[in-house]
Structure formats: structure tokens, C-alpha cells
Amino acid sequence: TNELRDIFKANGVHCYNENNSVIYRGNGILGIHTKNDEETSITLPKKSKIKTLFKPYTTEQETDIIHLSVPEHSTLIYQTDDI
């Protein structure tokens, strides 16, 4: 976990956050699953258009950092397009 993250970062791998959340990014989708209640930030490799999916509301923004307050055992899914 922390040791692996340090090894990955030292070898040029982009790490999306410092928590132990499960993060998937590929094919225009960004998925985040949390084990615990978290205040976290997801750092993208470059500025992207981010659109929330599967919520009672939809938001869209252009950013390279997403700030989140996520309840325990939550999954969030976003559509992403690099700018």
C-alpha cells in the first residue's frame, strides 16, 4: 500500500490519491470506491472534462483535481474526456 505507492511514484507511475481507495481510469471512465469515510482529492495526470454519473444530479467541470467527501463503502463513477 504505502510502500507500493512509494515504489510506483519513484518509477514515474501516476498515483491518483494518497488514500487506499480503489481507483479505475480507462475508456473514458473514472471509478472510485472507498472503504472508509473520506475527505480526499483525486489528482488527474492532466486537465480533463469530468461529468458525474449515477447521482440525483449531474455536474460537469474541467479540472485536474477532484475534491471529494465520500461516505464509507461508496462508489462514484465519472465520465472523463482529456482536454
PDB file of C-alpha atoms in Angstrom:
ATOM      1  CA  THR A   1       0.000   0.000   0.000  1.00  0.00           C
ATOM      2  CA  ASN A   2       2.115   2.980   1.145  1.00  0.00           C
ATOM      3  CA  GLU A   3       5.330   1.126   0.299  1.00  0.00           C
ATOM      4  CA  LEU A   4       3.997   0.120  -3.122  1.00  0.00           C
ATOM      5  CA  ARG A   5       2.785   3.678  -3.772  1.00  0.00           C
ATOM      6  CA  ASP A   6       6.278   4.995  -2.988  1.00  0.00           C
ATOM      7  CA  ILE A   7       7.862   2.456  -5.359  1.00  0.00           C
ATOM      8  CA  PHE A   8       5.382   3.326  -8.127  1.00  0.00           C
ATOM      9  CA  LYS A   9       5.907   7.082  -7.713  1.00  0.00           C
ATOM     10  CA  ALA A  10       9.697   6.670  -7.688  1.00  0.00           C
ATOM     11  CA  ASN A  11       9.373   4.910 -11.048  1.00  0.00           C
ATOM     12  CA  GLY A  12       7.165   7.530 -12.698  1.00  0.00           C
ATOM     13  CA  VAL A  13       3.743   5.957 -12.192  1.00  0.00           C
ATOM     14  CA  HIS A  14       0.915   8.486 -11.707  1.00  0.00           C
ATOM     15  CA  CYS A  15      -0.897   7.943  -8.375  1.00  0.00           C
ATOM     16  CA  TYR A  16      -4.399   9.403  -8.281  1.00  0.00           C
ATOM     17  CA  ASN A  17      -4.572   9.861  -4.491  1.00  0.00           C
ATOM     18  CA  GLU A  18      -2.754   9.160  -1.229  1.00  0.00           C
ATOM     19  CA  ASN A  19      -5.562   7.120   0.333  1.00  0.00           C
ATOM     20  CA  ASN A  20      -6.124   3.438  -0.194  1.00  0.00           C
ATOM     21  CA  SER A  21      -9.227   3.923  -2.318  1.00  0.00           C
ATOM     22  CA  VAL A  22      -9.708   1.689  -5.321  1.00  0.00           C
ATOM     23  CA  ILE A  23      -9.476   3.816  -8.469  1.00  0.00           C
ATOM     24  CA  TYR A  24     -10.064   2.771 -12.063  1.00  0.00           C
ATOM     25  CA  ARG A  25      -9.480   5.069 -15.029  1.00  0.00           C
ATOM     26  CA  GLY A  26      -9.814   3.930 -18.598  1.00  0.00           C
ATOM     27  CA  ASN A  27     -12.081   4.046 -21.641  1.00  0.00           C
ATOM     28  CA  GLY A  28     -13.449   7.460 -20.627  1.00  0.00           C
ATOM     29  CA  ILE A  29     -14.496   6.326 -17.134  1.00  0.00           C
ATOM     30  CA  LEU A  30     -13.124   7.222 -13.702  1.00  0.00           C
ATOM     31  CA  GLY A  31     -14.385   4.989 -10.876  1.00  0.00           C
ATOM     32  CA  ILE A  32     -13.620   5.424  -7.174  1.00  0.00           C
ATOM     33  CA  HIS A  33     -14.544   3.019  -4.376  1.00  0.00           C
ATOM     34  CA  THR A  34     -13.878   3.855  -0.731  1.00  0.00           C
ATOM     35  CA  LYS A  35     -13.560   1.574   2.269  1.00  0.00           C
ATOM     36  CA  ASN A  36     -13.879   4.340   4.885  1.00  0.00           C
ATOM     37  CA  ASP A  37     -15.468   7.790   5.197  1.00  0.00           C
ATOM     38  CA  GLU A  38     -13.028  10.027   3.374  1.00  0.00           C
ATOM     39  CA  GLU A  39     -12.203  13.615   2.593  1.00  0.00           C
ATOM     40  CA  THR A  40      -9.939  13.112  -0.384  1.00  0.00           C
ATOM     41  CA  SER A  41      -8.655  14.588  -3.608  1.00  0.00           C
ATOM     42  CA  ILE A  42      -8.172  12.738  -6.866  1.00  0.00           C
ATOM     43  CA  THR A  43      -5.339  14.204  -8.953  1.00  0.00           C
ATOM     44  CA  LEU A  44      -5.601  13.557 -12.674  1.00  0.00           C
ATOM     45  CA  PRO A  45      -2.479  13.421 -14.884  1.00  0.00           C
ATOM     46  CA  LYS A  46      -3.811  16.403 -16.882  1.00  0.00           C
ATOM     47  CA  LYS A  47      -6.822  18.686 -17.071  1.00  0.00           C
ATOM     48  CA  SER A  48      -9.942  16.774 -18.113  1.00  0.00           C
ATOM     49  CA  LYS A  49     -13.643  17.319 -18.581  1.00  0.00           C
ATOM     50  CA  ILE A  50     -15.319  15.427 -15.702  1.00  0.00           C
ATOM     51  CA  LYS A  51     -19.027  14.584 -15.613  1.00  0.00           C
ATOM     52  CA  THR A  52     -20.686  12.832 -12.658  1.00  0.00           C
ATOM     53  CA  LEU A  53     -22.773   9.775 -13.461  1.00  0.00           C
ATOM     54  CA  PHE A  54     -25.399   7.917 -11.410  1.00  0.00           C
ATOM     55  CA  LYS A  55     -26.365  10.687  -8.983  1.00  0.00           C
ATOM     56  CA  PRO A  56     -29.626  12.528  -8.475  1.00  0.00           C
ATOM     57  CA  TYR A  57     -27.913  15.424 -10.245  1.00  0.00           C
ATOM     58  CA  THR A  58     -25.225  15.741 -12.896  1.00  0.00           C
ATOM     59  CA  THR A  59     -22.319  18.144 -12.716  1.00  0.00           C
ATOM     60  CA  GLU A  60     -19.650  18.824 -15.269  1.00  0.00           C
ATOM     61  CA  GLN A  61     -16.333  20.591 -14.782  1.00  0.00           C
ATOM     62  CA  GLU A  62     -12.912  20.984 -16.355  1.00  0.00           C
ATOM     63  CA  THR A  63     -10.187  20.258 -13.804  1.00  0.00           C
ATOM     64  CA  ASP A  64      -7.142  18.191 -12.897  1.00  0.00           C
ATOM     65  CA  ILE A  65      -8.133  17.796  -9.209  1.00  0.00           C
ATOM     66  CA  ILE A  66     -11.441  16.459  -7.877  1.00  0.00           C
ATOM     67  CA  HIS A  67     -12.162  17.178  -4.186  1.00  0.00           C
ATOM     68  CA  LEU A  68     -14.496  14.660  -2.568  1.00  0.00           C
ATOM     69  CA  SER A  69     -16.238  13.910   0.694  1.00  0.00           C
ATOM     70  CA  VAL A  70     -17.180  10.265   0.336  1.00  0.00           C
ATOM     71  CA  PRO A  71     -19.162   8.040   2.742  1.00  0.00           C
ATOM     72  CA  GLU A  72     -17.924   4.595   3.770  1.00  0.00           C
ATOM     73  CA  HIS A  73     -18.273   1.842   1.132  1.00  0.00           C
ATOM     74  CA  SER A  74     -19.218   4.258  -1.653  1.00  0.00           C
ATOM     75  CA  THR A  75     -18.616   4.008  -5.361  1.00  0.00           C
ATOM     76  CA  LEU A  76     -18.529   7.098  -7.561  1.00  0.00           C
ATOM     77  CA  ILE A  77     -18.398   6.990 -11.347  1.00  0.00           C
ATOM     78  CA  TYR A  78     -17.418   9.833 -13.677  1.00  0.00           C
ATOM     79  CA  GLN A  79     -17.181  10.228 -17.410  1.00  0.00           C
ATOM     80  CA  THR A  80     -13.830  11.762 -18.385  1.00  0.00           C
ATOM     81  CA  ASP A  81     -12.509  13.384 -21.533  1.00  0.00           C
ATOM     82  CA  ASP A  82      -8.960  14.743 -21.739  1.00  0.00           C
ATOM     83  CA  ILE A  83      -8.773  18.371 -22.808  1.00  0.00           C
TER      84      ILE A  83
END
